[in-house]
Short mmCIF file of C-alpha atoms in Angstrom, two decimals:
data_model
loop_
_atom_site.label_atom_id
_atom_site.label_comp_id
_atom_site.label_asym_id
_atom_site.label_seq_id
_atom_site.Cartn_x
_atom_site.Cartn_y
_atom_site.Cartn_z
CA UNK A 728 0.00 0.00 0.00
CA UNK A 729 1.60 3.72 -0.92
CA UNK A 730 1.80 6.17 1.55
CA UNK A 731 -1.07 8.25 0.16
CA UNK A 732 -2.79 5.14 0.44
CA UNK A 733 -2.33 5.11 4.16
CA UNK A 734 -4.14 8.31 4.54
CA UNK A 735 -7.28 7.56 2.51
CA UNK A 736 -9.47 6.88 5.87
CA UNK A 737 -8.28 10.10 6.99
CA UNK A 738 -9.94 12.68 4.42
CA UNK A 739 -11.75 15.15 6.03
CA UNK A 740 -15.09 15.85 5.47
CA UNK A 741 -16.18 17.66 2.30
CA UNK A 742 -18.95 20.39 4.85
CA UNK A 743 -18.35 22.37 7.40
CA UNK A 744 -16.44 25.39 8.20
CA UNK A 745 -13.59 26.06 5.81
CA UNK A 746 -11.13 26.31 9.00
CA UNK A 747 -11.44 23.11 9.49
CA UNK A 748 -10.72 22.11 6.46
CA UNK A 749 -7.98 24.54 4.99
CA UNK A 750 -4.44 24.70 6.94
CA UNK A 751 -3.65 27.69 9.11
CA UNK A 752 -1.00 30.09 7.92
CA UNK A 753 1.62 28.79 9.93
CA UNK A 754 1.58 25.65 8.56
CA UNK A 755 1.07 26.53 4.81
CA UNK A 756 4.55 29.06 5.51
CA UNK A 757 6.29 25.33 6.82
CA UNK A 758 5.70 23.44 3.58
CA UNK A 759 6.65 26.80 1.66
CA UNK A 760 10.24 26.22 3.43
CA UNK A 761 10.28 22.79 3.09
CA UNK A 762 10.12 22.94 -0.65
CA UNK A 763 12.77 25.75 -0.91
CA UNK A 764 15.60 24.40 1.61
CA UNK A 765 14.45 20.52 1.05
CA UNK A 766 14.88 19.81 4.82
CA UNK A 767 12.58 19.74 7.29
CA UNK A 768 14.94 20.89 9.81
CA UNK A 769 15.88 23.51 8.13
CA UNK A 770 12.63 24.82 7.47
CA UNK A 771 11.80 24.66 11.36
CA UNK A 772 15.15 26.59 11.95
CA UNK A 773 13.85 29.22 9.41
CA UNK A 774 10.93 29.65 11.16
CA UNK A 775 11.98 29.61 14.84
CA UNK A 776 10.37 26.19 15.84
CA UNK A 777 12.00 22.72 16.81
CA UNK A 778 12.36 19.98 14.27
CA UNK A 779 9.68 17.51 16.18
CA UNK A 780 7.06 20.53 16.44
CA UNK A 781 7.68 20.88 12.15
CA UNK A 782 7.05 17.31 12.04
CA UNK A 783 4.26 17.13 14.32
CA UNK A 784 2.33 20.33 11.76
CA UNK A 785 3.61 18.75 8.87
CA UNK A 786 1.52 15.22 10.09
CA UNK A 787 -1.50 17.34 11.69
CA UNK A 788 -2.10 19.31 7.69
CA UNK A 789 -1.19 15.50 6.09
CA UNK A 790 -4.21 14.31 8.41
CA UNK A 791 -6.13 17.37 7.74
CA UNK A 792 -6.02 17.16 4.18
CA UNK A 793 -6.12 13.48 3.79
CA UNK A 794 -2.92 13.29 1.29
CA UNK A 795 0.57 12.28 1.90
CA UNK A 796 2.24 16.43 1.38
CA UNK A 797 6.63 15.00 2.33
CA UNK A 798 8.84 11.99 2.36
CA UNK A 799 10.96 12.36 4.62
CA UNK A 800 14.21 10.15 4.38
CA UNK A 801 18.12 10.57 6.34
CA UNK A 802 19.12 12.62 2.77
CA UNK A 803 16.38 15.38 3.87
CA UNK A 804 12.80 15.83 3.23
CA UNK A 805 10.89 16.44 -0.38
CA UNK A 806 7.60 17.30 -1.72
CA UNK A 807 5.30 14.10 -3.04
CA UNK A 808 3.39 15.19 -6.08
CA UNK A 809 0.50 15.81 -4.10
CA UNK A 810 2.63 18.01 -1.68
CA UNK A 811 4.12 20.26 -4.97
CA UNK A 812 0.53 20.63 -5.62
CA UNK A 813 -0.60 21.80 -2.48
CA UNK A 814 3.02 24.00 -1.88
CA UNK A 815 1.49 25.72 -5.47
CA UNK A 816 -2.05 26.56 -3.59
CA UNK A 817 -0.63 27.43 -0.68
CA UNK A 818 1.88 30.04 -2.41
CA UNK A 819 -1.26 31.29 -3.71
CA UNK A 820 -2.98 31.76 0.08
CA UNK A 821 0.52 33.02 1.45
CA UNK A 822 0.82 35.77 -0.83
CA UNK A 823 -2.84 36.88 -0.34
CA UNK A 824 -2.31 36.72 3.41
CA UNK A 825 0.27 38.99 2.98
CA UNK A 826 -1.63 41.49 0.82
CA UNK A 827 -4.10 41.45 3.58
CA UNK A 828 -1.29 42.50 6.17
CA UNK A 829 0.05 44.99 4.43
CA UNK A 830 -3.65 46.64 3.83
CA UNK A 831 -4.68 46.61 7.47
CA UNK A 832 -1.00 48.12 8.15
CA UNK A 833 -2.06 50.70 6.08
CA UNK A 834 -4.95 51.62 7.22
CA UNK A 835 -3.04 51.32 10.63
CA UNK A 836 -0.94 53.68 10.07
CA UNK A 837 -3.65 55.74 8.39
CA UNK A 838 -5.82 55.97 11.95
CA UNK A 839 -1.75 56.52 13.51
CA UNK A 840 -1.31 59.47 11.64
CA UNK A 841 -4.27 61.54 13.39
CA UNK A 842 -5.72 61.94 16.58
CA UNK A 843 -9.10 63.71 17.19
CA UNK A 844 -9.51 64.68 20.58
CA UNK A 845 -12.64 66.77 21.98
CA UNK A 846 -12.58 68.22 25.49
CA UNK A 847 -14.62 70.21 28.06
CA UNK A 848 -13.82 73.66 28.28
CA UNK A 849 -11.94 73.55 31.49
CA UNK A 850 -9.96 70.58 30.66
CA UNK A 851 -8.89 71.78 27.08
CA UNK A 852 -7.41 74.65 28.28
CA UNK A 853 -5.86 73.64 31.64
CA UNK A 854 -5.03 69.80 31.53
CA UNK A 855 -5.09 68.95 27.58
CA UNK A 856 -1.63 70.90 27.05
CA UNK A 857 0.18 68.99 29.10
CA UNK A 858 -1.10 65.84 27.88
CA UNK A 859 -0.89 66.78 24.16
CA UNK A 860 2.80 68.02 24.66
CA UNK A 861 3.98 64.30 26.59
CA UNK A 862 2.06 62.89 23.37
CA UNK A 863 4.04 64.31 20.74
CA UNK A 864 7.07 62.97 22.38
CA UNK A 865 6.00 59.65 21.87
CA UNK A 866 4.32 59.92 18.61
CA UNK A 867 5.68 62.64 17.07
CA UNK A 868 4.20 61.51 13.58
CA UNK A 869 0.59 61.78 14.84
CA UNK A 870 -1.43 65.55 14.09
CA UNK A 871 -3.50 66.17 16.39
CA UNK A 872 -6.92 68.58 16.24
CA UNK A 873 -8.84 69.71 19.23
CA UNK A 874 -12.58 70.23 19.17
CA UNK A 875 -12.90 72.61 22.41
CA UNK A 876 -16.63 72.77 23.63
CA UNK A 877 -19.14 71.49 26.80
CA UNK A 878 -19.79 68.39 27.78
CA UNK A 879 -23.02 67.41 25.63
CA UNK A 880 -21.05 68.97 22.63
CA UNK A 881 -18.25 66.51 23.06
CA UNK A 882 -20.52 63.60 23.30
CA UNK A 883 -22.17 64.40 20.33
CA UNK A 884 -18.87 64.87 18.46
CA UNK A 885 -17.71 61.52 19.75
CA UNK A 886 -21.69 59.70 18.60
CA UNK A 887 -21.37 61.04 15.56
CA UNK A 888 -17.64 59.69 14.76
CA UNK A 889 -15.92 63.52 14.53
CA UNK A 890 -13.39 62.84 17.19
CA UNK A 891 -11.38 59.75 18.46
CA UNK A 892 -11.54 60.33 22.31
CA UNK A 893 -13.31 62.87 24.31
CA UNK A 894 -12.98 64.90 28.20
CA UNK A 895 -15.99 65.38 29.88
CA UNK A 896 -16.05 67.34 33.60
CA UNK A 897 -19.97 66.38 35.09
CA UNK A 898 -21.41 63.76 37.89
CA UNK A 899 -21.73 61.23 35.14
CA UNK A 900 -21.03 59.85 31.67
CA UNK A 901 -23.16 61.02 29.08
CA UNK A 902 -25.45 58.57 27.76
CA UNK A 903 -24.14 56.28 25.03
CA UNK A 904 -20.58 56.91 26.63
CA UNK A 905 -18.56 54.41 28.37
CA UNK A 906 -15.76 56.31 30.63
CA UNK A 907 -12.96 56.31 32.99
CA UNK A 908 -12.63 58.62 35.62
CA UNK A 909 -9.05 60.39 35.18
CA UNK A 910 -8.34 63.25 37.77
CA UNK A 911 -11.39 64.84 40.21
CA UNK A 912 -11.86 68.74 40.56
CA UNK A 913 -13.48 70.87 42.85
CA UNK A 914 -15.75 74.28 41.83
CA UNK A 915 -15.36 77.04 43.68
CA UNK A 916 -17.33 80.30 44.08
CA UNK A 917 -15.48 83.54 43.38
CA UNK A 918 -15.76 87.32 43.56
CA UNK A 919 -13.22 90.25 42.69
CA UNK A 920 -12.23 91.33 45.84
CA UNK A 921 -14.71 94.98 45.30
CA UNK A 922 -16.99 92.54 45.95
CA UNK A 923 -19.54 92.65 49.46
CA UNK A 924 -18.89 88.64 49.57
CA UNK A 925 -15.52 88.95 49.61
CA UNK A 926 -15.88 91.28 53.16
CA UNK A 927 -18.66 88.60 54.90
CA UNK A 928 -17.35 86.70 57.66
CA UNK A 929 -19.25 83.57 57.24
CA UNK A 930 -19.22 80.99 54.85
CA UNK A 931 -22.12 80.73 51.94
CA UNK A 932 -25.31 79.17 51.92
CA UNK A 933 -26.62 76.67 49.42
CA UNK A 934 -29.87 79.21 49.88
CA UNK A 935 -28.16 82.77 49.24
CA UNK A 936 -25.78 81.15 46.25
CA UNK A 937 -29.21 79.72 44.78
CA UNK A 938 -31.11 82.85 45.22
CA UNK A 939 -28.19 85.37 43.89
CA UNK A 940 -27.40 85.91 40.03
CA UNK A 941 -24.63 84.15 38.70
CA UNK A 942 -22.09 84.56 36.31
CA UNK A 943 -22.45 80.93 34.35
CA UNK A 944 -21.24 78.93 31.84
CA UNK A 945 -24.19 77.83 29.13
CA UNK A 946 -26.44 75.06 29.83
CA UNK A 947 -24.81 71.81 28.38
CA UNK A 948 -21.46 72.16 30.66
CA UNK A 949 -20.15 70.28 33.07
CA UNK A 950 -19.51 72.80 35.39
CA UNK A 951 -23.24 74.27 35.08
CA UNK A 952 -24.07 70.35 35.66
CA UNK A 953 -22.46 70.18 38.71
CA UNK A 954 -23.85 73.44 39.91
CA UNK A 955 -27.52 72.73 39.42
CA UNK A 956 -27.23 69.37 41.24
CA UNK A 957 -25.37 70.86 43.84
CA UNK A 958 -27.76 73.78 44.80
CA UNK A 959 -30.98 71.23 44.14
CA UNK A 960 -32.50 73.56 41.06
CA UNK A 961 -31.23 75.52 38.00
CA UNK A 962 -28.79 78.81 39.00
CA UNK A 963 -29.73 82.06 38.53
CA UNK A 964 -27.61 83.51 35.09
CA UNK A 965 -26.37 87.36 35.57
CA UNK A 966 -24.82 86.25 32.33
CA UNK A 967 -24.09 82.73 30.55
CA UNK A 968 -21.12 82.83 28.65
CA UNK A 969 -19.38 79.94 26.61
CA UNK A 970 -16.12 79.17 28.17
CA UNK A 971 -14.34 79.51 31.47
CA UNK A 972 -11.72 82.15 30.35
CA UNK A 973 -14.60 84.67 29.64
CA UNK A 974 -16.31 83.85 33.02
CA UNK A 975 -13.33 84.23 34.38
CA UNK A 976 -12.75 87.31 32.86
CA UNK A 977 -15.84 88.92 33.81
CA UNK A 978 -15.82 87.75 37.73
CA UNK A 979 -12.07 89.61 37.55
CA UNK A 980 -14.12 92.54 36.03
CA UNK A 981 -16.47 92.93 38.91
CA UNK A 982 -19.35 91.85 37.27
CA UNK A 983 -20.59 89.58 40.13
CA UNK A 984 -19.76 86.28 41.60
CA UNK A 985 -18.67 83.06 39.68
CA UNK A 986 -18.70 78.98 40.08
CA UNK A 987 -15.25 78.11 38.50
CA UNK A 988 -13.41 74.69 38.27
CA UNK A 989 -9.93 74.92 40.80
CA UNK A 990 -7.75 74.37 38.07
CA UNK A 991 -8.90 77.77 36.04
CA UNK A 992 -8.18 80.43 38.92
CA UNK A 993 -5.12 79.56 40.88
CA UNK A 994 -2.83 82.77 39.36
CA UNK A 995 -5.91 84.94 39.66
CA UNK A 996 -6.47 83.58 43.30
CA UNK A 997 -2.31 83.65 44.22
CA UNK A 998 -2.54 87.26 42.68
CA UNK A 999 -5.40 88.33 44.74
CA UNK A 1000 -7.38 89.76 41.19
CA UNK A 1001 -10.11 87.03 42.35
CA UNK A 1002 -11.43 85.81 46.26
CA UNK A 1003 -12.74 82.57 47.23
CA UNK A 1004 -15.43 82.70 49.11
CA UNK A 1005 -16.08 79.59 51.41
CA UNK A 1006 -19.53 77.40 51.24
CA UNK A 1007 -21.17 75.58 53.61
CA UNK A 1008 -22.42 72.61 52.84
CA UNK A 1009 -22.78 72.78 49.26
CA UNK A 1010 -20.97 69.33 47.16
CA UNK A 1011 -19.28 71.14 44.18
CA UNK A 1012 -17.04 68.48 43.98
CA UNK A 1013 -16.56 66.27 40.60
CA UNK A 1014 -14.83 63.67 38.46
CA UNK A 1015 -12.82 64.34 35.25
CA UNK A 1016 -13.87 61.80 32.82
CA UNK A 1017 -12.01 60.17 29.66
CA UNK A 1018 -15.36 58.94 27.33
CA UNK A 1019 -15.53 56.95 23.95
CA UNK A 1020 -18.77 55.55 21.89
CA UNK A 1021 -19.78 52.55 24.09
CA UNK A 1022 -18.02 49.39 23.21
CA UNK A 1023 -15.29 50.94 21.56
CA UNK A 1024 -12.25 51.14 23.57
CA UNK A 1025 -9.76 53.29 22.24
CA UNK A 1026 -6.82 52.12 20.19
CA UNK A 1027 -3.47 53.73 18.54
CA UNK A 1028 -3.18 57.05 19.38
CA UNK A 1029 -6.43 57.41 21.42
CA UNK A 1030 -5.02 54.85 23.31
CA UNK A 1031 -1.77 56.04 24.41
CA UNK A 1032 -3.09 59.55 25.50
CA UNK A 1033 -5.60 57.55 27.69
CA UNK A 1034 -3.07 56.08 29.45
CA UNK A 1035 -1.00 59.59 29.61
CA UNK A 1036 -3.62 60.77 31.59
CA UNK A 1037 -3.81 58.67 34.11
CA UNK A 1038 0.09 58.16 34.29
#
């Protein structure tokens, strides 16, 4: 009986999926070698793998297929017919495979090469630098754009696929979000120092900061959020404007009191051209969130400022 012979109770079945049936890559790349160097040792040496684990794939895709593919004899190892024919298809699958990998490498580096990042007011212009900057060091290839804006604008950037990764300041995640929490901040109420508040001896009510006119940031932010929840109803506006700087601006005016994140006023508060005014029992504390579309964790770039953030 020939030794193709031997393996004609062992053909696989003609259904099924075609994994089962077809040899995986690493094996097809073995009886490429095989047929160039003529030795099965030599193809195992090629590719990194001992002699008896070559043999061992060489009899697991002769089982798989149901044909004899080498002889192997003490002058080396050669193709039988049926193995040319197969080393022919298999050239054929190889070279495809490797099409394949260098299209998705493209289109790696394609998604490498950018990086679109929106944030939350507060944490574009006082956290976001630093990050961005530590960034570039690593992947200095990557441009990166900022979409600056409140919280529900960032979530609706990231929904809509316009950015890669978004920064959210609020109590939670906005819907359709999954998040990490990556640094906590703390609002404070300020005045210019003209200001009656900034001559009263006892700390604020949740009652008096509710019932006085604010200077605000627009519906939609985080730090507006955080406010409403914190005083149990919507703030009073003096005036809504759309990012901290120009709150800012106008509390250092004299305009009237503010609710600012910590992180926007500590030269104006060091330099005395802003007062904090204490609170009393008011929670304007909150978390700094990283978010991305639910179920997509980030990847490439996204994925290394992610972890920058929370080095």
């Amino acid at each position: 009986m020939s030794r193709t012979d031997d393996h004609a109770d062992d053909r696989p079945p003609a259904t099924g999926s075609l994994a089962h049936r077809v040899p995986d890559l690493g094996a097809l790349e073995l009886l490429l070698a095989v047929a160039r160097l003529g030795s099965l040792g030599g193809a195992a040496r090629e590719l990194g793998i001992t002699q008896p684990a070559a043999s061992s794939r060489v009899r697991s895709m002769e089982r798989q297929l149901g044909v004899a593919l080498v002889d192997r004899s003490p002058r080396g190892s050669r193709l039988t017919a049926a193995g040319a024919l197969v080393t022919d298809w298999a050239r054929r699958i190889v070279e495809a495979a490797e099409a394949f990998d260098a299209g998705a490498q493209a289109l790696r580096d394609r998604r490498d090469s950018r990086l679109r990042v929106a944030a939350s007011m507060t944490i574009a212009e006082y956290l976001l630098p630093g990050w961005l900057i530590a960034l570039r060091t690593e992947r200095p290839d990557t441009a990166v754009s900022l979409l600056a804006g409140n919280s529900a604008a960032v979530a609706q950037r990231l929904l809509s696929g316009e950015a890669d990764l978004g920064f959210v300041e609020g109590l939670t995640a906005p819907t359709g979000l999954d998040s990490v929490v990556i640094a906590h901040d703390r609002l404070i109420v300020v005045t210019a120092p003209s200001h009656a508040w900034a001559r009263r001896g006892r700390p604020l009510a949740a009652e008096e900061l509710a019932a006085t006119p604010l200077i605000l940031r627009e519906t939609g932010s985080g730090t507006r959020q955080v406010l409403d929840a914190a005083l149990g109803g919507p703030a009073r506006p003096l005036i809504e404007l759309s990012s901290t700087t120009a709150v800012k601006a106008a509390a250092v005016s004299g305009a009237g009191p503010a609710v600012l994140s910590e992180l926007a006023v500590g030269e104006e508060l060091a330099m005395r051209r802003l007062v904090r005014i204490p609170v009393h029992r008011i929670a304007l504390a909150r978390d700094l969130r990283a978010v991305w579309p639910t179920g997509h964790r980030p990847t490439g770039p996204a994925r290394d400022l992610l972890s920058l953030t929370r080095g």
